[in-house]
Amino acid sequence: MSNETHANPMRWLILLLIATSMLAFAASRYSVAAPIQESDANVAANADTAGEAEMPIDRGSPEEVKPSGISLLRLLTRGGWFMVPLLLLSILVATISVERFLALRREKIFPPELVKQLSSLTQSEGGLDPRRAYQACQRYPSSASYIFRSLLVKVGRPQAELESAVSEAAQREATRLAQVSSWLTLAAAIAPLIGLLGTVWGITQAFYDTTQLVVGQNRAEALAQGIYTALVTTMTGLLIAIPAAVLSHYFENRIVQLLNEIEELCFNMLPQFERYEGKLRFTTGIPADEDAVVEPSENIGDGDYPPIPEPPSRRSR
């Protein structure tokens, strides 16, 4: 799968997040009209009762009012339209996390069957045959097989070139594996910003609503209610950003750990190829009398790995 194939769905997702954020801003802006109408109704009611005598207040036994608990679900529903892009971000984080947990399993990156076959080839009579090793890598397409095949196509070159081939292939594979995980880092960065934007807008609207209250109404209570509702978006953004940042760090360390193990295996096998230095131009074919001949494809594995450049032909001495 090419980088453009990975990027296109993510581009549409970012555009969707931007569009929903703009809709949330517009919807919140026009929601200011409701408090204004309510304040006008309060002014009219106060004008009707201005000439009436004050009724005596019955000061009976005061009833104890117990404060009700805060419901997380109720708070989330009061976050306004800014909760829509945050909801999309939470779905993005959950989807990528599940996909990365499945894609970065050891058996997917470093198949134990491939390790067993390479170990058996190392212990075989006559030493490790590069053609047999290449065939085993084709049978188990993975990150490990891609890196090892990058080593095999350099067989016959100096040891320094073999080590460089392994390191460069591991770096390319690390970049490929980290492309999807980088979206978790992006979500961890923008989720608090969207939440903060919703909070700033909510607090602005709360202060504006208090200016529309008539004399005698409790401004502090109205302001406090508007502020605690506005803070919901910031809380939601943090609830999304914290797990996203932790998971992004975990997946990055997971990639580094697995690729270091693959590099160590390749470096341990380098002495097996010293006898071929300057004597062999590597080819991927095997003798015709052998079974299970597998011709190498242009791309590695299922097409999700970058192609390995074949070494140039050597002139006969």
PDB file of C-alpha atoms in Angstrom:
ATOM      1  CA  MET A   1       0.000   0.000   0.000  1.00  0.00           C
ATOM      2  CA  SER A   2       1.520   3.305  -0.988  1.00  0.00           C
ATOM      3  CA  ASN A   3       1.832   6.347   1.219  1.00  0.00           C
ATOM      4  CA  GLU A   4      -0.822   8.149  -0.833  1.00  0.00           C
ATOM      5  CA  THR A   5      -3.332   5.359  -0.128  1.00  0.00           C
ATOM      6  CA  HIS A   6      -2.716   5.771   3.609  1.00  0.00           C
ATOM      7  CA  ALA A   7      -2.923   9.556   3.415  1.00  0.00           C
ATOM      8  CA  ASN A   8      -6.144  10.010   1.399  1.00  0.00           C
ATOM      9  CA  PRO A   9      -8.611   8.769   4.085  1.00  0.00           C
ATOM     10  CA  MET A  10      -6.785  10.823   6.712  1.00  0.00           C
ATOM     11  CA  ARG A  11      -6.995  13.953   4.570  1.00  0.00           C
ATOM     12  CA  TRP A  12     -10.755  13.543   4.263  1.00  0.00           C
ATOM     13  CA  LEU A  13     -10.988  12.989   8.023  1.00  0.00           C
ATOM     14  CA  ILE A  14      -9.098  16.218   8.737  1.00  0.00           C
ATOM     15  CA  LEU A  15     -11.355  18.116   6.331  1.00  0.00           C
ATOM     16  CA  LEU A  16     -14.375  16.632   8.102  1.00  0.00           C
ATOM     17  CA  LEU A  17     -13.032  17.757  11.479  1.00  0.00           C
ATOM     18  CA  ILE A  18     -12.473  21.287  10.190  1.00  0.00           C
ATOM     19  CA  ALA A  19     -15.972  21.422   8.697  1.00  0.00           C
ATOM     20  CA  THR A  20     -17.643  20.215  11.890  1.00  0.00           C
ATOM     21  CA  SER A  21     -15.651  22.719  13.943  1.00  0.00           C
ATOM     22  CA  MET A  22     -16.881  25.551  11.725  1.00  0.00           C
ATOM     23  CA  LEU A  23     -20.458  24.308  12.021  1.00  0.00           C
ATOM     24  CA  ALA A  24     -20.078  24.128  15.794  1.00  0.00           C
ATOM     25  CA  PHE A  25     -18.839  27.702  15.905  1.00  0.00           C
ATOM     26  CA  ALA A  26     -21.723  28.914  13.744  1.00  0.00           C
ATOM     27  CA  ALA A  27     -24.348  27.005  15.743  1.00  0.00           C
ATOM     28  CA  SER A  28     -23.001  28.327  19.035  1.00  0.00           C
ATOM     29  CA  ARG A  29     -23.037  31.876  17.682  1.00  0.00           C
ATOM     30  CA  TYR A  30     -26.698  31.800  16.771  1.00  0.00           C
ATOM     31  CA  SER A  31     -27.679  30.155  20.049  1.00  0.00           C
ATOM     32  CA  VAL A  32     -27.180  33.517  21.811  1.00  0.00           C
ATOM     33  CA  ALA A  33     -30.618  34.696  20.639  1.00  0.00           C
ATOM     34  CA  ALA A  34     -32.452  32.410  23.092  1.00  0.00           C
ATOM     35  CA  PRO A  35     -31.122  34.055  26.294  1.00  0.00           C
ATOM     36  CA  ILE A  36     -31.957  37.490  24.871  1.00  0.00           C
ATOM     37  CA  GLN A  37     -35.579  36.521  24.282  1.00  0.00           C
ATOM     38  CA  GLU A  38     -35.773  35.044  27.750  1.00  0.00           C
ATOM     39  CA  SER A  39     -34.424  38.248  29.311  1.00  0.00           C
ATOM     40  CA  ASP A  40     -36.996  40.338  27.390  1.00  0.00           C
ATOM     41  CA  ALA A  41     -39.770  38.165  28.790  1.00  0.00           C
ATOM     42  CA  ASN A  42     -38.395  38.667  32.295  1.00  0.00           C
ATOM     43  CA  VAL A  43     -38.417  42.457  31.809  1.00  0.00           C
ATOM     44  CA  ALA A  44     -42.081  42.375  30.772  1.00  0.00           C
ATOM     45  CA  ALA A  45     -43.022  40.207  33.739  1.00  0.00           C
ATOM     46  CA  ASN A  46     -41.277  42.551  36.153  1.00  0.00           C
ATOM     47  CA  ALA A  47     -43.086  45.540  34.635  1.00  0.00           C
ATOM     48  CA  ASP A  48     -46.484  43.880  35.206  1.00  0.00           C
ATOM     49  CA  THR A  49     -45.770  43.170  38.852  1.00  0.00           C
ATOM     50  CA  ALA A  50     -44.072  46.472  39.661  1.00  0.00           C
ATOM     51  CA  GLY A  51     -47.251  48.086  41.067  1.00  0.00           C
ATOM     52  CA  GLU A  52     -48.347  45.136  43.165  1.00  0.00           C
ATOM     53  CA  ALA A  53     -47.737  45.099  46.897  1.00  0.00           C
ATOM     54  CA  GLU A  54     -45.143  42.782  48.208  1.00  0.00           C
ATOM     55  CA  MET A  55     -46.573  39.594  49.585  1.00  0.00           C
ATOM     56  CA  PRO A  56     -45.484  38.503  53.041  1.00  0.00           C
ATOM     57  CA  ILE A  57     -42.846  35.847  52.966  1.00  0.00           C
ATOM     58  CA  ASP A  58     -43.657  32.622  54.723  1.00  0.00           C
ATOM     59  CA  ARG A  59     -40.524  31.750  56.637  1.00  0.00           C
ATOM     60  CA  GLY A  60     -41.381  28.267  57.607  1.00  0.00           C
ATOM     61  CA  SER A  61     -38.948  25.586  58.515  1.00  0.00           C
ATOM     62  CA  PRO A  62     -36.236  25.562  55.855  1.00  0.00           C
ATOM     63  CA  GLU A  63     -35.963  22.345  53.907  1.00  0.00           C
ATOM     64  CA  GLU A  64     -32.541  20.834  53.518  1.00  0.00           C
ATOM     65  CA  VAL A  65     -31.494  20.839  49.873  1.00  0.00           C
ATOM     66  CA  LYS A  66     -29.027  18.121  48.970  1.00  0.00           C
ATOM     67  CA  PRO A  67     -26.729  18.905  46.056  1.00  0.00           C
ATOM     68  CA  SER A  68     -27.140  16.497  43.194  1.00  0.00           C
ATOM     69  CA  GLY A  69     -24.087  14.689  41.837  1.00  0.00           C
ATOM     70  CA  ILE A  70     -22.478  15.491  38.520  1.00  0.00           C
ATOM     71  CA  SER A  71     -23.349  13.038  35.758  1.00  0.00           C
ATOM     72  CA  LEU A  72     -20.626  12.632  33.135  1.00  0.00           C
ATOM     73  CA  LEU A  73     -23.136  11.734  30.444  1.00  0.00           C
ATOM     74  CA  ARG A  74     -25.232  14.805  31.270  1.00  0.00           C
ATOM     75  CA  LEU A  75     -22.168  17.026  31.088  1.00  0.00           C
ATOM     76  CA  LEU A  76     -21.140  15.602  27.719  1.00  0.00           C
ATOM     77  CA  THR A  77     -24.580  16.262  26.277  1.00  0.00           C
ATOM     78  CA  ARG A  78     -24.368  19.904  27.403  1.00  0.00           C
ATOM     79  CA  GLY A  79     -21.066  20.548  25.664  1.00  0.00           C
ATOM     80  CA  GLY A  80     -22.697  21.981  22.561  1.00  0.00           C
ATOM     81  CA  TRP A  81     -21.750  21.569  18.935  1.00  0.00           C
ATOM     82  CA  PHE A  82     -18.035  21.608  19.721  1.00  0.00           C
ATOM     83  CA  MET A  83     -18.514  18.056  20.986  1.00  0.00           C
ATOM     84  CA  VAL A  84     -19.015  16.850  17.394  1.00  0.00           C
ATOM     85  CA  PRO A  85     -15.359  17.212  16.252  1.00  0.00           C
ATOM     86  CA  LEU A  86     -14.239  15.850  19.617  1.00  0.00           C
ATOM     87  CA  LEU A  87     -16.469  12.819  19.073  1.00  0.00           C
ATOM     88  CA  LEU A  88     -14.894  12.259  15.649  1.00  0.00           C
ATOM     89  CA  LEU A  89     -11.428  12.527  17.190  1.00  0.00           C
ATOM     90  CA  SER A  90     -12.320   9.953  19.831  1.00  0.00           C
ATOM     91  CA  ILE A  91     -13.479   7.553  17.100  1.00  0.00           C
ATOM     92  CA  LEU A  92     -10.232   8.179  15.206  1.00  0.00           C
ATOM     93  CA  VAL A  93      -8.111   7.455  18.287  1.00  0.00           C
ATOM     94  CA  ALA A  94     -10.036   4.279  19.109  1.00  0.00           C
ATOM     95  CA  THR A  95      -9.863   2.972  15.530  1.00  0.00           C
ATOM     96  CA  ILE A  96      -6.139   3.620  15.071  1.00  0.00           C
ATOM     97  CA  SER A  97      -5.342   2.150  18.489  1.00  0.00           C
ATOM     98  CA  VAL A  98      -7.101  -1.129  17.703  1.00  0.00           C
ATOM     99  CA  GLU A  99      -5.482  -1.290  14.255  1.00  0.00           C
ATOM    100  CA  ARG A 100      -1.996  -0.661  15.675  1.00  0.00           C
ATOM    101  CA  PHE A 101      -2.423  -3.261  18.411  1.00  0.00           C
ATOM    102  CA  LEU A 102      -3.213  -5.820  15.701  1.00  0.00           C
ATOM    103  CA  ALA A 103      -0.593  -4.640  13.181  1.00  0.00           C
ATOM    104  CA  LEU A 104       2.301  -4.447  15.659  1.00  0.00           C
ATOM    105  CA  ARG A 105       1.956  -7.953  17.019  1.00  0.00           C
ATOM    106  CA  ARG A 106       5.231  -9.847  17.129  1.00  0.00           C
ATOM    107  CA  GLU A 107       3.992 -12.563  14.786  1.00  0.00           C
ATOM    108  CA  LYS A 108       3.160  -9.889  12.181  1.00  0.00           C
ATOM    109  CA  ILE A 109       6.457  -7.985  12.400  1.00  0.00           C
ATOM    110  CA  PHE A 110       8.858 -10.777  13.377  1.00  0.00           C
ATOM    111  CA  PRO A 111       7.268 -14.140  12.429  1.00  0.00           C
ATOM    112  CA  PRO A 112       8.669 -16.982  14.563  1.00  0.00           C
ATOM    113  CA  GLU A 113       8.372 -19.349  11.578  1.00  0.00           C
ATOM    114  CA  LEU A 114      10.795 -17.174   9.613  1.00  0.00           C
ATOM    115  CA  VAL A 115      13.256 -17.158  12.512  1.00  0.00           C
ATOM    116  CA  LYS A 116      13.090 -20.961  12.743  1.00  0.00           C
ATOM    117  CA  GLN A 117      13.750 -21.406   9.034  1.00  0.00           C
ATOM    118  CA  LEU A 118      16.672 -18.982   9.048  1.00  0.00           C
ATOM    119  CA  SER A 119      18.128 -20.710  12.108  1.00  0.00           C
ATOM    120  CA  SER A 120      17.822 -24.116  10.453  1.00  0.00           C
ATOM    121  CA  LEU A 121      19.503 -22.781   7.310  1.00  0.00           C
ATOM    122  CA  THR A 122      22.336 -21.408   9.427  1.00  0.00           C
ATOM    123  CA  GLN A 123      22.913 -24.803  11.014  1.00  0.00           C
ATOM    124  CA  SER A 124      22.645 -26.711   7.726  1.00  0.00           C
ATOM    125  CA  GLU A 125      25.642 -28.390   6.116  1.00  0.00           C
ATOM    126  CA  GLY A 126      27.627 -25.929   4.047  1.00  0.00           C
ATOM    127  CA  GLY A 127      26.379 -22.884   5.924  1.00  0.00           C
ATOM    128  CA  LEU A 128      23.655 -20.404   5.107  1.00  0.00           C
ATOM    129  CA  ASP A 129      22.598 -20.403   1.453  1.00  0.00           C
ATOM    130  CA  PRO A 130      21.479 -16.868   0.460  1.00  0.00           C
ATOM    131  CA  ARG A 131      19.080 -18.240  -2.141  1.00  0.00           C
ATOM    132  CA  ARG A 132      17.331 -20.463   0.406  1.00  0.00           C
ATOM    133  CA  ALA A 133      17.154 -17.592   2.868  1.00  0.00           C
ATOM    134  CA  TYR A 134      15.640 -15.341   0.197  1.00  0.00           C
ATOM    135  CA  GLN A 135      13.032 -17.994  -0.555  1.00  0.00           C
ATOM    136  CA  ALA A 136      12.128 -18.270   3.149  1.00  0.00           C
ATOM    137  CA  CYS A 137      11.703 -14.495   3.359  1.00  0.00           C
ATOM    138  CA  GLN A 138       9.323 -14.583   0.396  1.00  0.00           C
ATOM    139  CA  ARG A 139       7.259 -17.227   2.134  1.00  0.00           C
ATOM    140  CA  TYR A 140       6.721 -15.049   5.231  1.00  0.00           C
ATOM    141  CA  PRO A 141       6.268 -11.410   4.112  1.00  0.00           C
ATOM    142  CA  SER A 142       6.819  -9.095   7.063  1.00  0.00           C
ATOM    143  CA  SER A 143       9.052  -6.315   8.316  1.00  0.00           C
ATOM    144  CA  ALA A 144      11.709  -8.859   9.261  1.00  0.00           C
ATOM    145  CA  SER A 145      11.670 -10.463   5.811  1.00  0.00           C
ATOM    146  CA  TYR A 146      11.928  -7.055   4.124  1.00  0.00           C
ATOM    147  CA  ILE A 147      14.993  -6.071   6.154  1.00  0.00           C
ATOM    148  CA  PHE A 148      16.654  -9.450   5.685  1.00  0.00           C
ATOM    149  CA  ARG A 149      16.025  -9.412   1.943  1.00  0.00           C
ATOM    150  CA  SER A 150      17.671  -5.989   1.796  1.00  0.00           C
ATOM    151  CA  LEU A 151      20.705  -7.719   3.292  1.00  0.00           C
ATOM    152  CA  LEU A 152      20.568 -10.703   0.942  1.00  0.00           C
ATOM    153  CA  VAL A 153      20.640  -8.639  -2.261  1.00  0.00           C
ATOM    154  CA  LYS A 154      23.966  -7.182  -1.069  1.00  0.00           C
ATOM    155  CA  VAL A 155      25.642 -10.552  -0.502  1.00  0.00           C
ATOM    156  CA  GLY A 156      29.099 -10.515  -2.093  1.00  0.00           C
ATOM    157  CA  ARG A 157      29.704  -6.896  -1.153  1.00  0.00           C
ATOM    158  CA  PRO A 158      31.992  -5.769   1.713  1.00  0.00           C
ATOM    159  CA  GLN A 159      30.712  -6.231   5.257  1.00  0.00           C
ATOM    160  CA  ALA A 160      30.358  -2.483   5.726  1.00  0.00           C
ATOM    161  CA  GLU A 161      27.863  -2.340   2.848  1.00  0.00           C
ATOM    162  CA  LEU A 162      25.878  -5.205   4.350  1.00  0.00           C
ATOM    163  CA  GLU A 163      25.632  -3.429   7.704  1.00  0.00           C
ATOM    164  CA  SER A 164      24.610  -0.205   5.980  1.00  0.00           C
ATOM    165  CA  ALA A 165      21.924  -2.041   3.995  1.00  0.00           C
ATOM    166  CA  VAL A 166      20.427  -3.474   7.198  1.00  0.00           C
ATOM    167  CA  SER A 167      20.419  -0.110   8.978  1.00  0.00           C
ATOM    168  CA  GLU A 168      18.870   1.737   6.036  1.00  0.00           C
ATOM    169  CA  ALA A 169      16.166  -0.901   5.559  1.00  0.00           C
ATOM    170  CA  ALA A 170      15.319  -0.805   9.273  1.00  0.00           C
ATOM    171  CA  GLN A 171      15.025   2.989   9.132  1.00  0.00           C
ATOM    172  CA  ARG A 172      12.699   2.833   6.128  1.00  0.00           C
ATOM    173  CA  GLU A 173      10.564   0.224   7.845  1.00  0.00           C
ATOM    174  CA  ALA A 174      10.386   2.275  11.052  1.00  0.00           C
ATOM    175  CA  THR A 175       9.183   5.276   9.043  1.00  0.00           C
ATOM    176  CA  ARG A 176       6.527   3.177   7.314  1.00  0.00           C
ATOM    177  CA  LEU A 177       5.230   1.669  10.547  1.00  0.00           C
ATOM    178  CA  ALA A 178       5.151   5.040  12.315  1.00  0.00           C
ATOM    179  CA  GLN A 179       3.036   6.733   9.648  1.00  0.00           C
ATOM    180  CA  VAL A 180      -0.263   5.503  11.090  1.00  0.00           C
ATOM    181  CA  SER A 181       0.789   6.068  14.713  1.00  0.00           C
ATOM    182  CA  SER A 182       1.564   9.702  13.926  1.00  0.00           C
ATOM    183  CA  TRP A 183      -2.175  10.374  13.703  1.00  0.00           C
ATOM    184  CA  LEU A 184      -2.427   9.592  17.413  1.00  0.00           C
ATOM    185  CA  THR A 185       0.151  12.294  18.079  1.00  0.00           C
ATOM    186  CA  LEU A 186      -1.871  14.711  15.960  1.00  0.00           C
ATOM    187  CA  ALA A 187      -5.078  13.861  17.837  1.00  0.00           C
ATOM    188  CA  ALA A 188      -3.301  14.349  21.169  1.00  0.00           C
ATOM    189  CA  ALA A 189      -2.232  17.814  20.014  1.00  0.00           C
ATOM    190  CA  ILE A 190      -5.460  19.185  18.543  1.00  0.00           C
ATOM    191  CA  ALA A 191      -8.063  17.647  20.891  1.00  0.00           C
ATOM    192  CA  PRO A 192      -7.202  19.999  23.809  1.00  0.00           C
ATOM    193  CA  LEU A 193      -7.142  22.954  21.404  1.00  0.00           C
ATOM    194  CA  ILE A 194     -10.640  22.192  20.133  1.00  0.00           C
ATOM    195  CA  GLY A 195     -11.797  21.761  23.727  1.00  0.00           C
ATOM    196  CA  LEU A 196     -10.188  25.054  24.715  1.00  0.00           C
ATOM    197  CA  LEU A 197     -11.858  26.807  21.788  1.00  0.00           C
ATOM    198  CA  GLY A 198     -15.233  25.493  22.924  1.00  0.00           C
ATOM    199  CA  THR A 199     -14.549  26.639  26.482  1.00  0.00           C
ATOM    200  CA  VAL A 200     -13.508  30.143  25.428  1.00  0.00           C
ATOM    201  CA  TRP A 201     -16.615  30.475  23.310  1.00  0.00           C
ATOM    202  CA  GLY A 202     -18.823  29.130  26.109  1.00  0.00           C
ATOM    203  CA  ILE A 203     -17.369  31.519  28.697  1.00  0.00           C
ATOM    204  CA  THR A 204     -17.763  34.426  26.291  1.00  0.00           C
ATOM    205  CA  GLN A 205     -21.380  33.488  25.774  1.00  0.00           C
ATOM    206  CA  ALA A 206     -21.915  33.107  29.554  1.00  0.00           C
ATOM    207  CA  PHE A 207     -20.612  36.624  30.227  1.00  0.00           C
ATOM    208  CA  TYR A 208     -22.770  37.990  27.446  1.00  0.00           C
ATOM    209  CA  ASP A 209     -25.841  36.296  28.916  1.00  0.00           C
ATOM    210  CA  THR A 210     -25.216  37.924  32.300  1.00  0.00           C
ATOM    211  CA  THR A 211     -25.261  41.359  30.673  1.00  0.00           C
ATOM    212  CA  GLN A 212     -28.774  40.635  29.416  1.00  0.00           C
ATOM    213  CA  LEU A 213     -30.178  39.862  32.884  1.00  0.00           C
ATOM    214  CA  VAL A 214     -32.557  42.350  34.503  1.00  0.00           C
ATOM    215  CA  VAL A 215     -31.882  44.011  37.832  1.00  0.00           C
ATOM    216  CA  GLY A 216     -32.470  41.648  40.712  1.00  0.00           C
ATOM    217  CA  GLN A 217     -31.598  38.410  38.972  1.00  0.00           C
ATOM    218  CA  ASN A 218     -28.698  36.379  40.321  1.00  0.00           C
ATOM    219  CA  ARG A 219     -25.837  37.120  37.942  1.00  0.00           C
ATOM    220  CA  ALA A 220     -23.302  35.008  39.851  1.00  0.00           C
ATOM    221  CA  GLU A 221     -25.463  31.896  39.597  1.00  0.00           C
ATOM    222  CA  ALA A 222     -26.091  32.387  35.887  1.00  0.00           C
ATOM    223  CA  LEU A 223     -22.393  32.999  35.241  1.00  0.00           C
ATOM    224  CA  ALA A 224     -21.312  29.944  37.237  1.00  0.00           C
ATOM    225  CA  GLN A 225     -23.757  27.727  35.371  1.00  0.00           C
ATOM    226  CA  GLY A 226     -22.485  28.951  32.010  1.00  0.00           C
ATOM    227  CA  ILE A 227     -18.836  28.488  32.964  1.00  0.00           C
ATOM    228  CA  TYR A 228     -19.163  24.930  34.271  1.00  0.00           C
ATOM    229  CA  THR A 229     -21.026  23.978  31.102  1.00  0.00           C
ATOM    230  CA  ALA A 230     -18.345  25.603  28.940  1.00  0.00           C
ATOM    231  CA  LEU A 231     -15.545  23.691  30.685  1.00  0.00           C
ATOM    232  CA  VAL A 232     -17.019  20.408  29.436  1.00  0.00           C
ATOM    233  CA  THR A 233     -15.286  20.737  26.060  1.00  0.00           C
ATOM    234  CA  THR A 234     -11.861  21.208  27.649  1.00  0.00           C
ATOM    235  CA  MET A 235     -12.415  18.188  29.875  1.00  0.00           C
ATOM    236  CA  THR A 236     -13.470  16.102  26.863  1.00  0.00           C
ATOM    237  CA  GLY A 237     -10.440  17.228  24.866  1.00  0.00           C
ATOM    238  CA  LEU A 238      -8.125  16.155  27.687  1.00  0.00           C
ATOM    239  CA  LEU A 239      -9.911  12.813  28.024  1.00  0.00           C
ATOM    240  CA  ILE A 240      -9.110  12.202  24.349  1.00  0.00           C
ATOM    241  CA  ALA A 241      -5.599  13.674  24.279  1.00  0.00           C
ATOM    242  CA  ILE A 242      -4.137  11.861  27.301  1.00  0.00           C
ATOM    243  CA  PRO A 243      -4.827   8.278  26.077  1.00  0.00           C
ATOM    244  CA  ALA A 244      -3.802   9.272  22.536  1.00  0.00           C
ATOM    245  CA  ALA A 245      -0.429  10.584  23.747  1.00  0.00           C
ATOM    246  CA  VAL A 246       0.200   7.499  25.896  1.00  0.00           C
ATOM    247  CA  LEU A 247      -0.707   5.093  23.082  1.00  0.00           C
ATOM    248  CA  SER A 248       1.398   7.002  20.550  1.00  0.00           C
ATOM    249  CA  HIS A 249       4.437   6.749  22.826  1.00  0.00           C
ATOM    250  CA  TYR A 250       3.769   3.047  23.431  1.00  0.00           C
ATOM    251  CA  PHE A 251       3.507   2.216  19.724  1.00  0.00           C
ATOM    252  CA  GLU A 252       6.690   4.155  18.908  1.00  0.00           C
ATOM    253  CA  ASN A 253       8.613   2.221  21.552  1.00  0.00           C
ATOM    254  CA  ARG A 254       7.086  -1.017  20.300  1.00  0.00           C
ATOM    255  CA  ILE A 255       8.315  -0.341  16.767  1.00  0.00           C
ATOM    256  CA  VAL A 256      11.816   0.528  17.968  1.00  0.00           C
ATOM    257  CA  GLN A 257      12.011  -2.592  20.135  1.00  0.00           C
ATOM    258  CA  LEU A 258      10.921  -4.999  17.387  1.00  0.00           C
ATOM    259  CA  LEU A 259      13.163  -3.468  14.725  1.00  0.00           C
ATOM    260  CA  ASN A 260      16.151  -3.553  17.077  1.00  0.00           C
ATOM    261  CA  GLU A 261      15.602  -7.290  17.524  1.00  0.00           C
ATOM    262  CA  ILE A 262      15.444  -7.750  13.751  1.00  0.00           C
ATOM    263  CA  GLU A 263      18.646  -5.755  13.247  1.00  0.00           C
ATOM    264  CA  GLU A 264      20.387  -7.816  15.912  1.00  0.00           C
ATOM    265  CA  LEU A 265      19.400 -11.036  14.132  1.00  0.00           C
ATOM    266  CA  CYS A 266      20.701  -9.710  10.812  1.00  0.00           C
ATOM    267  CA  PHE A 267      24.003  -8.569  12.329  1.00  0.00           C
ATOM    268  CA  ASN A 268      24.459 -11.967  13.976  1.00  0.00           C
ATOM    269  CA  MET A 269      24.138 -13.617  10.551  1.00  0.00           C
ATOM    270  CA  LEU A 270      26.683 -11.374   8.838  1.00  0.00           C
ATOM    271  CA  PRO A 271      29.595 -13.790   9.500  1.00  0.00           C
ATOM    272  CA  GLN A 272      27.714 -16.382   7.418  1.00  0.00           C
ATOM    273  CA  PHE A 273      28.249 -14.221   4.325  1.00  0.00           C
ATOM    274  CA  GLU A 274      31.940 -13.417   4.734  1.00  0.00           C
ATOM    275  CA  ARG A 275      32.923 -16.352   2.534  1.00  0.00           C
ATOM    276  CA  TYR A 276      30.913 -14.867  -0.359  1.00  0.00           C
ATOM    277  CA  GLU A 277      32.639 -11.473  -0.309  1.00  0.00           C
ATOM    278  CA  GLY A 278      33.996 -10.655  -3.770  1.00  0.00           C
ATOM    279  CA  LYS A 279      33.118 -14.153  -5.034  1.00  0.00           C
ATOM    280  CA  LEU A 280      29.347 -14.146  -5.537  1.00  0.00           C
ATOM    281  CA  ARG A 281      26.827 -12.031  -7.369  1.00  0.00           C
ATOM    282  CA  PHE A 282      23.562 -12.773  -5.615  1.00  0.00           C
ATOM    283  CA  THR A 283      20.687 -14.171  -7.707  1.00  0.00           C
ATOM    284  CA  THR A 284      17.259 -15.100  -6.424  1.00  0.00           C
ATOM    285  CA  GLY A 285      16.889 -18.339  -8.335  1.00  0.00           C
ATOM    286  CA  ILE A 286      17.640 -21.841  -7.022  1.00  0.00           C
ATOM    287  CA  PRO A 287      18.732 -24.984  -8.875  1.00  0.00           C
ATOM    288  CA  ALA A 288      16.133 -26.440 -11.216  1.00  0.00           C
ATOM    289  CA  ASP A 289      16.155 -29.870  -9.516  1.00  0.00           C
ATOM    290  CA  GLU A 290      14.968 -28.370  -6.230  1.00  0.00           C
ATOM    291  CA  ASP A 291      11.322 -28.108  -5.182  1.00  0.00           C
ATOM    292  CA  ALA A 292       9.212 -25.106  -4.186  1.00  0.00           C
ATOM    293  CA  VAL A 293      10.816 -22.562  -6.460  1.00  0.00           C
ATOM    294  CA  VAL A 294       9.482 -19.085  -5.682  1.00  0.00           C
ATOM    295  CA  GLU A 295      10.270 -16.280  -8.098  1.00  0.00           C
ATOM    296  CA  PRO A 296      10.806 -12.906  -6.414  1.00  0.00           C
ATOM    297  CA  SER A 297       8.198 -10.244  -7.080  1.00  0.00           C
ATOM    298  CA  GLU A 298       8.876  -6.602  -7.807  1.00  0.00           C
ATOM    299  CA  ASN A 299       7.601  -5.536  -4.388  1.00  0.00           C
ATOM    300  CA  ILE A 300       8.096  -7.204  -1.061  1.00  0.00           C
ATOM    301  CA  GLY A 301       5.347  -9.278   0.515  1.00  0.00           C
ATOM    302  CA  ASP A 302       1.798  -8.106  -0.156  1.00  0.00           C
ATOM    303  CA  GLY A 303       2.843  -4.850  -1.803  1.00  0.00           C
ATOM    304  CA  ASP A 304       2.914  -2.850   1.409  1.00  0.00           C
ATOM    305  CA  TYR A 305       6.694  -2.808   1.543  1.00  0.00           C
ATOM    306  CA  PRO A 306       8.967  -0.668  -0.624  1.00  0.00           C
ATOM    307  CA  PRO A 307      10.869  -2.498  -3.381  1.00  0.00           C
ATOM    308  CA  ILE A 308      14.436  -3.577  -2.715  1.00  0.00           C
ATOM    309  CA  PRO A 309      16.955  -2.322  -5.277  1.00  0.00           C
ATOM    310  CA  GLU A 310      18.819  -5.164  -6.949  1.00  0.00           C
ATOM    311  CA  PRO A 311      22.632  -4.899  -6.885  1.00  0.00           C
ATOM    312  CA  PRO A 312      24.358  -4.002 -10.175  1.00  0.00           C
ATOM    313  CA  SER A 313      26.081  -6.778 -12.103  1.00  0.00           C
ATOM    314  CA  ARG A 314      29.771  -7.343 -11.469  1.00  0.00           C
ATOM    315  CA  ARG A 315      32.197  -7.586 -14.342  1.00  0.00           C
ATOM    316  CA  SER A 316      34.025 -10.861 -14.584  1.00  0.00           C
ATOM    317  CA  ARG A 317      37.639 -10.563 -13.633  1.00  0.00           C
TER     318      ARG A 317
END
